[in-house]
Amino acid sequence: MPEPYSGPIIDAHHHLWDLGLGRHPWLADTAGERGGLGALGPLRQDYLTQDYVRDAGRHNVVATVHVEAGWASDDCIGETRWLETLDKSRGVAARYVVHVPLADRQARALIEAQAAFERVVGVRDILSWDPDPARRFATRDGTMDDPAWRAGLALLGQYRLAFDLMVFPRQLADAVRLAAAFPDQQFVLNHCGSPIDRDAEGMRRWRDGLQLLSEHDNVAIKISDLVAYDHDWTLDSLKPVVLHCIDCFGTGRAMFGSDFPVAGLHASFDDIYDGFKTIAVDFSADEQTALFYGNARRIYRLDDVSSARLLPA
């Protein structure tokens, strides 16, 4: 029997927050549901470096990529400044994917200011929109075709910044056109393309859209938070989603991420990474290393990260 992966891990997607700062409006007690995640109550507590270290302790995590966590939109650089104050000795938040509102008139200045931080390697401006207000993240539809937004996106290449692409399957056709229009921009599709509609038609739309997007070599995929839209998950329900992502993008353009603590609404950290290890067990050793470590290291410019264990056993 093949052994589950035990090599180094770069968690390509997670979040931290200190709610005492009052900078995460989506986690306020008065905020409603968001993105189809269900009740957000368990997330309404601080989640800091030590909390991540506790949750990830059984796994050989050597570095992580912090992705913007819905910090107040009028102060996106504030989140980056706060991240800079955190302990980096255990590899947590070794790199940042930050928020910039790309359609903003100040987008150029904001991108330049964010890129001045050495750990900033990417930008996310969430695009996930749905007609149902309880499911949407973005405030409007059609952003990918907005000339002002595209002008902001066009600036990222000057700073070697990836773009984390977060959309729903109904938007994947727009994402295909976007990837084609910006062939030199590195895109990283978040959360498997967010397969939110679990009926047969919804999953077909997701599978077909993912296949078309994967035909563009400038797009990679993060296999993360599969449980966000599969609350009653089993390993058997997660496995075909993971394998379709890898079938589409190959082991050279796919990476694993926890999306903790958000994924903690429906699974433990151990559930997530033990599941990844079980599902990936039949891939070669080199392919597993790429999925768990190498692709994130390359795309998020973690060249200075060694494979030595940083988190405690």
Coordinates of C-alpha atoms in Angstrom, one line a residue:
M1 CA 0.0 0.0 0.0
P2 CA 1.4 3.5 -0.9
E3 CA 2.1 5.7 2.1
P4 CA 0.3 9.1 2.5
Y5 CA 2.4 12.2 1.8
S6 CA 4.7 13.2 4.8
G7 CA 6.9 15.8 3.1
P8 CA 6.9 19.6 3.5
I9 CA 3.7 21.5 3.1
I10 CA 3.1 25.1 2.1
D11 CA -0.5 25.9 3.0
A12 CA -1.4 28.1 0.0
H13 CA -4.5 29.7 1.5
H14 CA -5.6 30.8 5.0
H15 CA -6.6 33.8 7.0
L16 CA -5.8 35.5 10.3
W17 CA -7.7 38.2 12.1
D18 CA -7.9 40.2 15.3
L19 CA -11.5 41.2 15.7
G20 CA -10.6 43.6 18.5
L21 CA -9.3 45.9 15.7
G22 CA -12.8 46.3 14.3
R23 CA -11.6 46.0 10.7
H24 CA -13.6 43.0 9.5
P25 CA -17.2 44.1 8.9
W26 CA -18.3 40.8 7.4
L27 CA -17.7 39.2 10.8
A28 CA -19.6 41.8 12.8
D29 CA -22.5 40.4 14.9
T30 CA -24.9 42.3 12.8
A31 CA -23.6 41.0 9.5
G32 CA -25.7 38.3 7.7
E33 CA -24.6 35.1 6.0
R34 CA -22.1 35.4 3.2
G35 CA -21.1 33.3 0.2
G36 CA -23.2 30.3 1.0
L37 CA -21.0 29.4 4.0
G38 CA -23.8 29.1 6.5
A39 CA -23.9 30.7 9.9
L40 CA -20.7 32.6 10.6
G41 CA -20.9 32.6 14.4
P42 CA -18.0 30.3 15.0
L43 CA -15.7 32.6 13.0
R44 CA -16.5 35.6 15.3
Q45 CA -13.4 35.1 17.4
D46 CA -9.8 36.0 17.0
Y47 CA -7.7 33.8 14.8
L48 CA -4.0 34.5 15.2
T49 CA -0.7 32.8 14.5
Q50 CA -0.8 30.7 17.6
D51 CA -4.3 29.5 16.7
Y52 CA -3.1 28.4 13.3
V53 CA -0.1 26.6 14.8
R54 CA -2.4 24.7 17.1
D55 CA -4.7 23.6 14.3
A56 CA -1.9 22.7 11.9
G57 CA 0.3 21.0 14.5
R58 CA 0.0 17.4 13.2
H59 CA 1.2 18.4 9.7
N60 CA 4.5 19.2 8.2
V61 CA 3.7 22.8 7.4
V62 CA 6.8 24.8 6.6
A63 CA 5.2 28.0 5.4
T64 CA 1.8 29.6 4.6
V65 CA 0.3 32.1 2.3
H66 CA -2.0 34.6 4.0
V67 CA -4.9 35.7 1.8
E68 CA -6.7 38.9 2.5
A69 CA -9.5 38.3 5.0
G70 CA -12.2 40.9 4.2
W71 CA -10.4 43.8 6.0
A72 CA -12.3 47.2 5.7
S73 CA -12.2 48.1 2.0
D74 CA -11.2 51.7 2.6
D75 CA -7.9 50.7 4.3
C76 CA -6.6 47.6 2.4
I77 CA -3.0 48.5 3.3
G78 CA -3.9 48.5 6.9
E79 CA -4.2 44.7 6.8
T80 CA -0.7 44.4 5.3
R81 CA 0.8 46.6 8.0
W82 CA -0.9 44.5 10.6
L83 CA 0.5 41.3 9.1
E84 CA 4.0 42.7 9.3
T85 CA 3.7 42.9 13.1
L86 CA 3.0 39.2 13.5
D87 CA 5.6 36.5 14.5
K88 CA 7.1 34.9 11.4
S89 CA 9.4 32.5 13.1
R90 CA 7.1 29.5 12.4
G91 CA 6.5 30.3 8.8
V92 CA 2.9 31.5 9.2
A93 CA 2.0 34.3 6.8
A94 CA 5.4 34.0 5.1
R95 CA 3.7 35.6 2.0
Y96 CA 0.6 37.7 1.5
V97 CA -2.1 37.9 -1.1
V98 CA -3.5 41.3 -0.4
H99 CA -6.6 43.2 -1.4
V100 CA -6.6 46.1 -3.9
P101 CA -9.9 47.4 -5.3
L102 CA -8.7 47.3 -8.9
A103 CA -11.4 49.6 -10.3
D104 CA -10.6 52.3 -7.8
R105 CA -9.1 55.5 -9.1
Q106 CA -6.2 55.0 -6.6
A107 CA -5.5 51.5 -7.8
R108 CA -2.1 52.3 -9.2
A109 CA -1.0 54.0 -6.0
L110 CA -2.4 51.2 -3.8
I111 CA -0.7 48.5 -5.9
E112 CA 2.6 50.3 -5.7
A113 CA 2.2 50.7 -1.9
Q114 CA 1.3 47.0 -1.4
A115 CA 4.1 45.8 -3.6
A116 CA 6.6 47.8 -1.5
F117 CA 6.2 45.1 1.2
E118 CA 8.5 42.2 0.4
R119 CA 6.1 39.5 1.5
V120 CA 3.3 40.7 -0.9
V121 CA 3.2 38.3 -3.9
G122 CA -0.4 38.6 -5.1
V123 CA -3.6 40.5 -5.1
R124 CA -7.2 39.4 -4.6
D125 CA -10.3 41.5 -5.5
I126 CA -13.2 39.0 -4.9
L127 CA -15.5 38.7 -7.9
S128 CA -17.9 36.0 -6.7
W129 CA -21.4 37.3 -7.3
D130 CA -24.8 35.5 -7.3
P131 CA -28.3 36.8 -7.7
D132 CA -29.0 35.6 -4.1
P133 CA -27.6 38.2 -1.7
A134 CA -26.9 35.5 1.0
R135 CA -24.5 33.8 -1.5
R136 CA -22.7 36.6 -3.0
F137 CA -19.3 38.1 -1.9
A138 CA -18.9 40.8 -4.6
T139 CA -21.3 43.8 -4.6
R140 CA -21.8 43.7 -8.4
D141 CA -21.8 41.4 -11.4
G142 CA -19.8 41.9 -14.6
T143 CA -16.6 43.3 -12.9
M144 CA -14.3 41.2 -15.2
D145 CA -15.5 43.2 -18.2
D146 CA -15.2 46.7 -16.5
P147 CA -12.5 48.7 -18.4
A148 CA -11.5 50.5 -15.2
W149 CA -11.1 47.2 -13.3
R150 CA -9.1 45.7 -16.2
A151 CA -6.8 48.7 -16.2
G152 CA -6.0 48.0 -12.6
L153 CA -5.4 44.3 -13.3
A154 CA -3.1 45.2 -16.1
L155 CA -0.8 46.9 -13.6
L156 CA 0.0 43.8 -11.6
G157 CA 2.6 42.4 -14.0
Q158 CA 4.8 45.4 -13.4
Y159 CA 5.2 44.2 -9.8
R160 CA 5.3 40.4 -10.5
L161 CA 2.0 40.0 -8.6
A162 CA -0.3 37.0 -9.1
F163 CA -4.0 37.5 -9.1
D164 CA -6.1 35.3 -7.0
L165 CA -9.3 34.7 -8.9
M166 CA -12.4 34.0 -6.8
V167 CA -15.6 33.4 -8.8
F168 CA -18.6 31.1 -8.9
P169 CA -19.1 28.5 -11.7
R170 CA -21.6 30.8 -13.4
Q171 CA -18.7 33.3 -13.9
L172 CA -16.2 30.8 -15.3
A173 CA -16.9 31.7 -18.9
D174 CA -16.0 35.4 -18.1
A175 CA -12.9 34.1 -16.4
V176 CA -11.9 32.2 -19.5
R177 CA -12.1 35.4 -21.5
L178 CA -10.2 37.3 -18.9
A179 CA -7.3 34.7 -18.9
A180 CA -7.2 34.9 -22.7
A181 CA -7.1 38.7 -22.6
F182 CA -4.2 38.8 -20.1
P183 CA -1.9 35.9 -21.2
D184 CA 1.1 37.2 -19.3
Q185 CA -0.8 37.5 -16.0
Q186 CA -0.6 34.7 -13.5
F187 CA -4.0 33.8 -12.2
V188 CA -4.7 31.4 -9.3
L189 CA -8.3 30.2 -9.2
N190 CA -9.5 30.0 -5.5
H191 CA -11.4 27.2 -3.9
C192 CA -11.6 24.8 -6.8
G193 CA -13.8 27.4 -8.6
S194 CA -16.4 27.4 -5.8
P195 CA -18.8 24.6 -6.9
I196 CA -21.7 26.0 -4.9
D197 CA -24.6 24.4 -6.8
R198 CA -24.5 20.7 -5.9
D199 CA -27.2 19.4 -8.2
A200 CA -26.3 17.5 -11.4
E201 CA -26.7 20.6 -13.6
G202 CA -24.7 22.8 -11.2
M203 CA -21.8 20.3 -11.0
R204 CA -21.8 19.8 -14.8
R205 CA -21.5 23.6 -15.3
W206 CA -18.6 23.6 -12.8
R207 CA -16.8 20.7 -14.5
D208 CA -17.2 22.2 -18.0
G209 CA -16.2 25.7 -16.9
L210 CA -13.1 24.4 -15.1
Q211 CA -12.0 22.4 -18.1
L212 CA -12.2 25.4 -20.4
L213 CA -10.4 27.7 -17.9
S214 CA -7.6 25.1 -17.5
E215 CA -6.8 25.4 -21.2
H216 CA -5.0 28.7 -20.4
D217 CA -1.5 28.0 -19.1
N218 CA -1.5 31.2 -17.1
V219 CA -4.1 29.9 -14.7
A220 CA -3.3 27.7 -11.7
I221 CA -5.8 26.3 -9.2
K222 CA -6.0 26.1 -5.4
I223 CA -7.7 23.0 -4.1
S224 CA -9.1 24.6 -0.9
D225 CA -12.2 24.7 1.2
L226 CA -14.1 21.9 -0.6
V227 CA -16.4 21.7 2.4
A228 CA -17.7 25.3 2.0
Y229 CA -20.4 24.1 -0.4
D230 CA -20.5 20.4 0.7
H231 CA -21.4 20.8 4.3
D232 CA -22.4 17.1 4.7
W233 CA -19.2 16.0 3.1
T234 CA -17.6 12.6 3.0
L235 CA -14.3 11.6 1.6
D236 CA -16.2 10.0 -1.3
S237 CA -17.9 13.3 -2.1
L238 CA -14.7 15.3 -1.9
K239 CA -12.5 13.0 -4.0
P240 CA -14.1 13.5 -7.4
V241 CA -13.9 17.3 -6.9
V242 CA -10.2 17.1 -6.1
L243 CA -9.4 14.7 -8.9
H244 CA -11.3 16.8 -11.5
C245 CA -9.3 19.8 -10.5
I246 CA -6.0 17.9 -10.9
D247 CA -7.3 16.2 -14.2
C248 CA -7.9 19.7 -15.6
F249 CA -4.8 21.6 -14.4
G250 CA -2.4 18.7 -13.9
T251 CA 0.0 18.3 -11.0
G252 CA 2.1 21.2 -12.2
R253 CA -0.6 23.9 -11.8
A254 CA -2.6 22.7 -8.7
M255 CA -1.9 23.3 -5.0
F256 CA -3.5 22.5 -1.7
G257 CA -4.7 25.1 0.8
S258 CA -6.7 24.9 4.1
D259 CA -8.8 28.0 3.9
F260 CA -8.6 28.0 7.7
P261 CA -10.3 29.1 9.8
V262 CA -13.2 29.5 7.3
A263 CA -13.1 25.8 6.4
G264 CA -13.4 25.1 10.1
L265 CA -17.1 25.8 9.9
H266 CA -17.5 22.3 8.5
A267 CA -14.2 20.4 9.0
S268 CA -11.1 20.3 11.2
F269 CA -7.7 21.1 9.9
D270 CA -6.8 17.4 10.3
D271 CA -9.9 16.4 8.3
I272 CA -8.8 18.7 5.4
Y273 CA -5.1 17.7 5.2
D274 CA -5.7 14.0 6.0
G275 CA -8.3 14.0 3.2
F276 CA -5.8 15.6 0.8
K277 CA -3.2 13.0 1.7
T278 CA -5.6 10.1 1.2
I279 CA -6.9 11.4 -2.1
A280 CA -3.4 12.1 -3.5
V281 CA -1.9 8.9 -2.3
D282 CA -1.7 7.3 -5.8
F283 CA 0.2 10.1 -7.4
S284 CA 4.0 9.8 -7.7
A285 CA 6.2 11.2 -5.0
D286 CA 7.2 14.1 -7.2
E287 CA 3.6 14.9 -8.1
Q288 CA 2.6 14.9 -4.4
T289 CA 5.5 17.2 -3.6
A290 CA 4.4 19.6 -6.3
L291 CA 0.8 19.6 -5.0
F292 CA 1.6 20.0 -1.3
Y293 CA 4.7 22.2 -1.6
G294 CA 6.4 22.9 -4.9
N295 CA 3.7 24.7 -6.9
A296 CA 2.9 27.1 -4.1
R297 CA 6.6 27.7 -3.5
R298 CA 7.1 28.7 -7.2
I299 CA 3.9 30.7 -7.8
Y300 CA 4.0 32.6 -4.6
R301 CA 7.8 33.2 -4.7
L302 CA 8.7 31.3 -1.6
D303 CA 12.2 30.6 -2.8
D304 CA 13.7 31.3 0.6
V305 CA 11.6 28.7 2.3
S306 CA 13.3 25.4 3.1
S307 CA 11.7 22.1 3.6
A308 CA 12.7 22.0 7.3
R309 CA 9.7 21.6 9.6
L310 CA 8.8 24.9 11.3
L311 CA 5.5 24.1 13.1
P312 CA 5.7 21.8 16.2
A313 CA 4.8 18.2 16.0

